[in-house]
Amino acid sequence: MHSFTYESKDSNNNSEEILGLLQFYTNLSRNVSWLIGDLELVPLYLGDYHPTGKPEPQRISLTMIQKFQEEGFLRLSLKEIEEMLNDSLSVHRAVFVCLPEHVEVSHFHGDAESLSLQHESALHEITVLDDLIIINSAFKLRPSMMSGE
């Protein structure tokens, strides 16, 4: 595994940055999904109430936070992660582990403060811990956002 560490551009508004990394590493591999553990997500603030007075539609970020709290981890496709992060302001801590879809997972306990790999079948692993982003990948390629291009 190749390991890279860098500091987030804005840890209080990093959802797009994290999404860019997930898209980059998903495109390197086919037929993958992402395990997510140790998730601390900040949903977008949309105000106190809906301006029309109608009930708010169910927010995907809040739904995913609730599902994570119930199950202890999430296994999502890139499309599902895109929906979640587009409805989020930032990720304060999380472990994203890219696995081939055929790998069965019945439980997963990610730890953003762990220095070891979180899953033995991981193709890529992205850990977010406040302003640090740590990447472990089977590939030596770095996203352009890391190399200053």
Rosetta silent file (secondary structure, phi, psi, omega in degrees, C-alpha in Angstrom):
SEQUENCE: MHSFTYESKDSNNNSEEILGLLQFYTNLSRNVSWLIGDLELVPLYLGDYHPTGKPEPQRISLTMIQKFQEEGFLRLSLKEIEEMLNDSLSVHRAVFVCLPEHVEVSHFHGDAESLSLQHESALHEITVLDDLIIINSAFKLRPSMMSGE
SCORE:     score description
SCORE:     0.000 S_00000001
   1 L     0.000  141.871  175.413    0.000    0.000    0.000 S_00000001
   2 E  -100.725  137.613 -174.882    1.096    3.533   -0.769 S_00000001
   3 E  -120.558  135.039  178.166    0.356    6.127    1.887 S_00000001
   4 E  -133.467  141.268  175.955   -0.219    9.875    1.471 S_00000001
   5 E  -132.202  136.123  173.502   -1.153   12.466    4.094 S_00000001
   6 E  -150.924  168.500 -177.909   -2.176   16.047    3.545 S_00000001
   7 E   -96.276  134.767  178.594   -4.082   18.866    5.189 S_00000001
   8 L   -62.209  147.466  177.765   -7.597   19.708    4.060 S_00000001
   9 L   -64.813  -38.161 -179.577   -8.107   23.086    2.396 S_00000001
  10 L  -154.965   98.294 -174.624  -11.019   23.851    4.764 S_00000001
  11 L   -67.259  -14.477  177.651  -11.940   21.224    7.344 S_00000001
  12 L   -92.806   -0.989  179.082  -15.221   23.026    8.090 S_00000001
  13 L  -153.305   63.951 -170.853  -16.339   22.827    4.470 S_00000001
  14 L  -113.424    8.700 -176.142  -14.656   19.756    3.002 S_00000001
  15 H   -58.806  -42.910  179.343  -17.485   17.670    1.520 S_00000001
  16 H   -66.541  -38.328  178.818  -16.560   18.512   -2.087 S_00000001
  17 H   -63.236  -46.068  178.762  -12.888   17.827   -1.403 S_00000001
  18 H   -64.342  -42.775  179.456  -13.673   14.399    0.100 S_00000001
  19 H   -60.965  -40.585  177.201  -16.057   13.626   -2.748 S_00000001
  20 H   -59.636  -41.123  177.557  -13.327   14.462   -5.280 S_00000001
  21 H   -65.038  -45.118 -179.847  -10.987   11.971   -3.616 S_00000001
  22 H   -62.733  -39.622  178.008  -13.655    9.253   -3.526 S_00000001
  23 H   -65.056  -44.318  179.474  -14.447    9.817   -7.211 S_00000001
  24 H   -57.707  -50.499 -176.467  -10.751    9.688   -8.146 S_00000001
  25 H   -74.608  -28.383  174.778  -10.127    6.396   -6.353 S_00000001
  26 H   -65.838  -38.433 -178.929  -13.416    4.834   -7.490 S_00000001
  27 H   -68.411  -16.380  177.878  -12.427    5.520  -11.104 S_00000001
  28 L   -79.230  -18.439 -175.053   -9.208    3.518  -10.607 S_00000001
  29 L  -132.894  151.237  178.433  -11.140    0.321   -9.860 S_00000001
  30 L  -105.391  152.812  175.326  -14.255   -1.316  -11.256 S_00000001
  31 L    53.462   58.586  179.796  -17.188   -2.854   -9.388 S_00000001
  32 E  -123.993  160.363  169.948  -16.396   -1.390   -5.991 S_00000001
  33 E  -136.662  172.798 -175.355  -18.326   -0.014   -3.056 S_00000001
  34 E  -120.216  129.765  169.014  -17.236    1.910    0.019 S_00000001
  35 E   -87.788  139.033  179.103  -17.412    0.929    3.672 S_00000001
  36 E  -126.784  126.141  178.564  -17.778    3.920    5.953 S_00000001
  37 E  -132.806  165.496  177.234  -16.947    3.813    9.643 S_00000001
  38 E    52.033   45.861 -172.311  -16.348    6.262   12.495 S_00000001
  39 E   -84.467  125.120  171.377  -18.572    8.794   10.714 S_00000001
  40 E  -130.040  101.446 -171.215  -19.001   12.324   12.031 S_00000001
  41 E  -114.078  140.370  177.404  -20.870   14.296    9.377 S_00000001
  42 E  -110.605  109.197  179.725  -22.172   17.886    9.510 S_00000001
  43 E   -67.016  155.482  173.255  -25.336   18.310    7.385 S_00000001
  44 L   -61.100  143.030  176.294  -25.949   21.517    5.442 S_00000001
  45 L   -90.684  120.265 -177.471  -27.946   24.063    7.404 S_00000001
  46 L  -111.224   12.880 -179.329  -31.109   24.899    5.481 S_00000001
  47 L   102.393  173.105 -176.549  -32.813   27.095    8.061 S_00000001
  48 L   -77.368  -29.376 -178.734  -35.186   26.453   10.912 S_00000001
  49 L  -153.961  160.433  178.656  -38.236   25.641    8.815 S_00000001
  50 L   -67.724  132.091 -175.309  -39.317   25.236    5.205 S_00000001
  51 L   -60.248  -23.726  179.549  -40.180   28.685    3.752 S_00000001
  52 L   -88.838   -5.786 -178.326  -43.554   27.469    2.442 S_00000001
  53 L    84.536   -3.393  178.358  -44.524   26.027    5.817 S_00000001
  54 L   -76.766  156.603  175.601  -44.672   22.533    4.338 S_00000001
  55 L   -61.361  143.248  178.191  -42.942   19.671    6.106 S_00000001
  56 L   -65.917  140.793  171.945  -39.309   19.303    5.110 S_00000001
  57 L   -67.247  156.252 -179.364  -38.501   16.460    2.738 S_00000001
  58 L   -64.053  125.801 -179.019  -36.354   13.731    4.305 S_00000001
  59 L   -83.563  131.078 -177.751  -32.707   14.816    4.159 S_00000001
  60 H   -64.692  -37.897 -179.505  -30.297   12.186    2.812 S_00000001
  61 H   -64.549  -41.301  179.100  -27.464   13.264    5.166 S_00000001
  62 H   -68.345  -37.608  176.850  -29.711   12.884    8.216 S_00000001
  63 H   -62.305  -43.120 -179.331  -31.003    9.537    6.947 S_00000001
  64 H   -68.849  -37.802  177.003  -27.427    8.266    6.500 S_00000001
  65 H   -61.998  -44.203  179.158  -26.368    9.498    9.954 S_00000001
  66 H   -63.676  -43.665  178.827  -29.320    7.639   11.472 S_00000001
  67 H   -62.519  -40.820  178.059  -28.551    4.480    9.479 S_00000001
  68 H   -62.206  -43.993 -179.804  -24.896    4.685   10.574 S_00000001
  69 H   -63.679  -35.328 -179.832  -25.916    5.035   14.226 S_00000001
  70 H   -74.827  -42.186 -172.335  -28.221    2.009   13.955 S_00000001
  71 H   -98.929  -20.702 -179.957  -25.874   -0.302   12.026 S_00000001
  72 L    90.098  -16.533  176.016  -22.421    0.927   13.098 S_00000001
  73 L  -160.879  165.355  176.173  -21.163    1.241    9.514 S_00000001
  74 E  -124.721  146.578  168.846  -22.390    1.992    6.005 S_00000001
  75 E  -124.165  111.442 -171.908  -21.683    0.242    2.716 S_00000001
  76 E  -130.060  154.512  171.238  -22.510    2.612   -0.107 S_00000001
  77 L   -80.343  167.460  177.614  -21.958    3.080   -3.812 S_00000001
  78 H   -60.809  -38.715 -179.964  -20.239    6.224   -5.046 S_00000001
  79 H   -60.579  -43.339  178.429  -23.639    7.578   -6.175 S_00000001
  80 H   -65.458  -37.845  177.504  -25.067    7.170   -2.654 S_00000001
  81 H   -66.881  -40.158  177.372  -22.000    8.861   -1.152 S_00000001
  82 H   -57.661  -45.595  179.087  -22.369   11.726   -3.644 S_00000001
  83 H   -61.494  -43.402 -179.612  -25.962   12.253   -2.501 S_00000001
  84 H   -65.080  -47.049 -176.720  -24.924   12.176    1.156 S_00000001
  85 H   -73.585  -28.582  175.784  -21.968   14.557    0.743 S_00000001
  86 H   -68.566  -18.789  177.486  -23.916   16.968   -1.485 S_00000001
  87 L  -102.734   15.924 -176.462  -26.310   17.363    1.464 S_00000001
  88 E  -127.631  148.164  176.342  -23.414   17.850    3.919 S_00000001
  89 E   -84.665  -45.720 -177.115  -21.188   20.740    4.855 S_00000001
  90 E  -156.221  161.601  172.512  -18.252   18.747    6.167 S_00000001
  91 E  -113.835  113.619 -179.623  -16.868   15.434    7.323 S_00000001
  92 E   -83.667  -33.615  175.139  -15.056   15.883   10.644 S_00000001
  93 E  -157.488  143.631  178.217  -13.995   12.274   10.915 S_00000001
  94 E  -175.987  158.586  171.240  -14.567    9.126    8.923 S_00000001
  95 E  -123.419  121.290  176.902  -12.941    6.069    7.463 S_00000001
  96 E  -110.735  120.225 -178.716  -13.807    5.281    3.827 S_00000001
  97 E  -119.450  120.769  179.992  -12.648    1.843    2.656 S_00000001
  98 E   -88.015  122.804 -178.989  -12.952    0.869   -1.010 S_00000001
  99 E  -127.907  151.263  169.962  -13.704   -2.830   -1.492 S_00000001
 100 E   -61.343  143.421 -176.801  -14.590   -5.018   -4.461 S_00000001
 101 L   -59.441  -28.272 -176.892  -18.372   -5.486   -4.499 S_00000001
 102 L   -75.016  -11.981 -179.803  -18.044   -9.285   -4.177 S_00000001
 103 L   -75.968  121.568  179.473  -16.368   -9.030   -0.749 S_00000001
 104 L   -79.793  138.693  177.454  -18.930   -9.850    1.948 S_00000001
 105 L  -137.117  118.922  178.402  -18.961   -7.660    5.070 S_00000001
 106 L   -99.887  -24.393  175.356  -21.211   -8.412    8.028 S_00000001
 107 L  -153.140  154.979 -179.650  -19.630   -5.936   10.430 S_00000001
 108 L  -156.212  130.708  177.357  -17.018   -3.191   10.286 S_00000001
 109 L  -124.615   90.812  178.037  -15.625   -0.954   12.981 S_00000001
 110 L   -77.301  148.309  179.165  -13.583    1.820   11.388 S_00000001
 111 L  -136.024  110.449 -177.329  -11.402    3.986   13.600 S_00000001
 112 L   -63.049  -20.141 -178.976  -10.155    7.315   12.218 S_00000001
 113 L   -94.078   -1.437  179.823   -7.363    7.376   14.800 S_00000001
 114 L   -75.994  143.177  177.940   -5.991    3.942   13.890 S_00000001
 115 L   -94.853   -7.815 -178.663   -2.647    3.797   12.093 S_00000001
 116 L  -100.170  164.221  177.196   -3.270    0.360   10.590 S_00000001
 117 L   -62.119  143.840 -174.673   -5.370   -0.642    7.590 S_00000001
 118 L   -87.471  -22.278  179.586   -9.028   -1.004    8.475 S_00000001
 119 L  -147.843  134.538 -174.850   -9.886   -3.953    6.200 S_00000001
 120 L   -65.919  -21.742 -179.536   -7.650   -6.652    4.749 S_00000001
 121 L   -98.137   10.504 -175.453   -9.358   -6.515    1.310 S_00000001
 122 L   -63.728  132.715  170.395   -9.094   -2.727    0.938 S_00000001
 123 L   -87.403  -39.401  178.930   -8.099   -1.368   -2.452 S_00000001
 124 E  -145.022  151.955  176.446   -8.059    2.185   -1.101 S_00000001
 125 E  -142.477  128.151  178.621   -8.650    3.749    2.267 S_00000001
 126 E  -120.412  121.219  179.417   -9.324    7.419    2.985 S_00000001
 127 E  -113.459  130.550  177.067   -9.320    8.561    6.598 S_00000001
 128 E  -113.273  125.026  177.686  -10.526   12.004    7.620 S_00000001
 129 E  -137.154   95.590 -174.591   -9.549   13.263   11.057 S_00000001
 130 L    56.894 -111.464 -177.052  -10.415   16.950   11.456 S_00000001
 131 L   -96.287    0.015  178.599   -8.086   18.725    8.992 S_00000001
 132 E   -95.519  139.370  173.704   -5.933   15.689    8.120 S_00000001
 133 E  -124.960  120.221 -177.540   -6.690   13.399    5.196 S_00000001
 134 E  -114.236  126.854 -177.452   -4.753   10.146    5.117 S_00000001
 135 E  -118.924  129.438  170.446   -4.873    7.990    2.004 S_00000001
 136 E  -118.939  127.998 -176.126   -3.716    4.405    1.677 S_00000001
 137 E  -142.480  148.438  174.490   -3.967    2.987   -1.813 S_00000001
 138 L   -70.401  -18.300 -179.045   -2.885   -0.043   -3.782 S_00000001
 139 L  -104.721  148.087 -179.185   -1.990    2.453   -6.529 S_00000001
 140 L   -83.506   -9.222 -177.462    0.837    4.980   -6.410 S_00000001
 141 L   -64.603  140.815  175.988   -1.239    7.608   -8.238 S_00000001
 142 L  -114.075  143.723  174.108   -2.109   10.792   -6.341 S_00000001
 143 L   -63.711  150.154 -178.149   -5.081   13.013   -7.086 S_00000001
 144 H   -60.937  -27.789  179.840   -4.125   16.325   -8.720 S_00000001
 145 H   -64.972  -21.597 -179.234   -5.471   18.231   -5.685 S_00000001
 146 H   -86.963  -29.017 -175.261   -2.655   16.737   -3.609 S_00000001
 147 H   -91.706    3.327  175.666    0.187   17.571   -5.984 S_00000001
 148 L    80.861   14.337  179.712   -0.763   21.263   -6.248 S_00000001
 149 L   -80.694    0.000    0.000   -1.801   21.121   -9.923 S_00000001
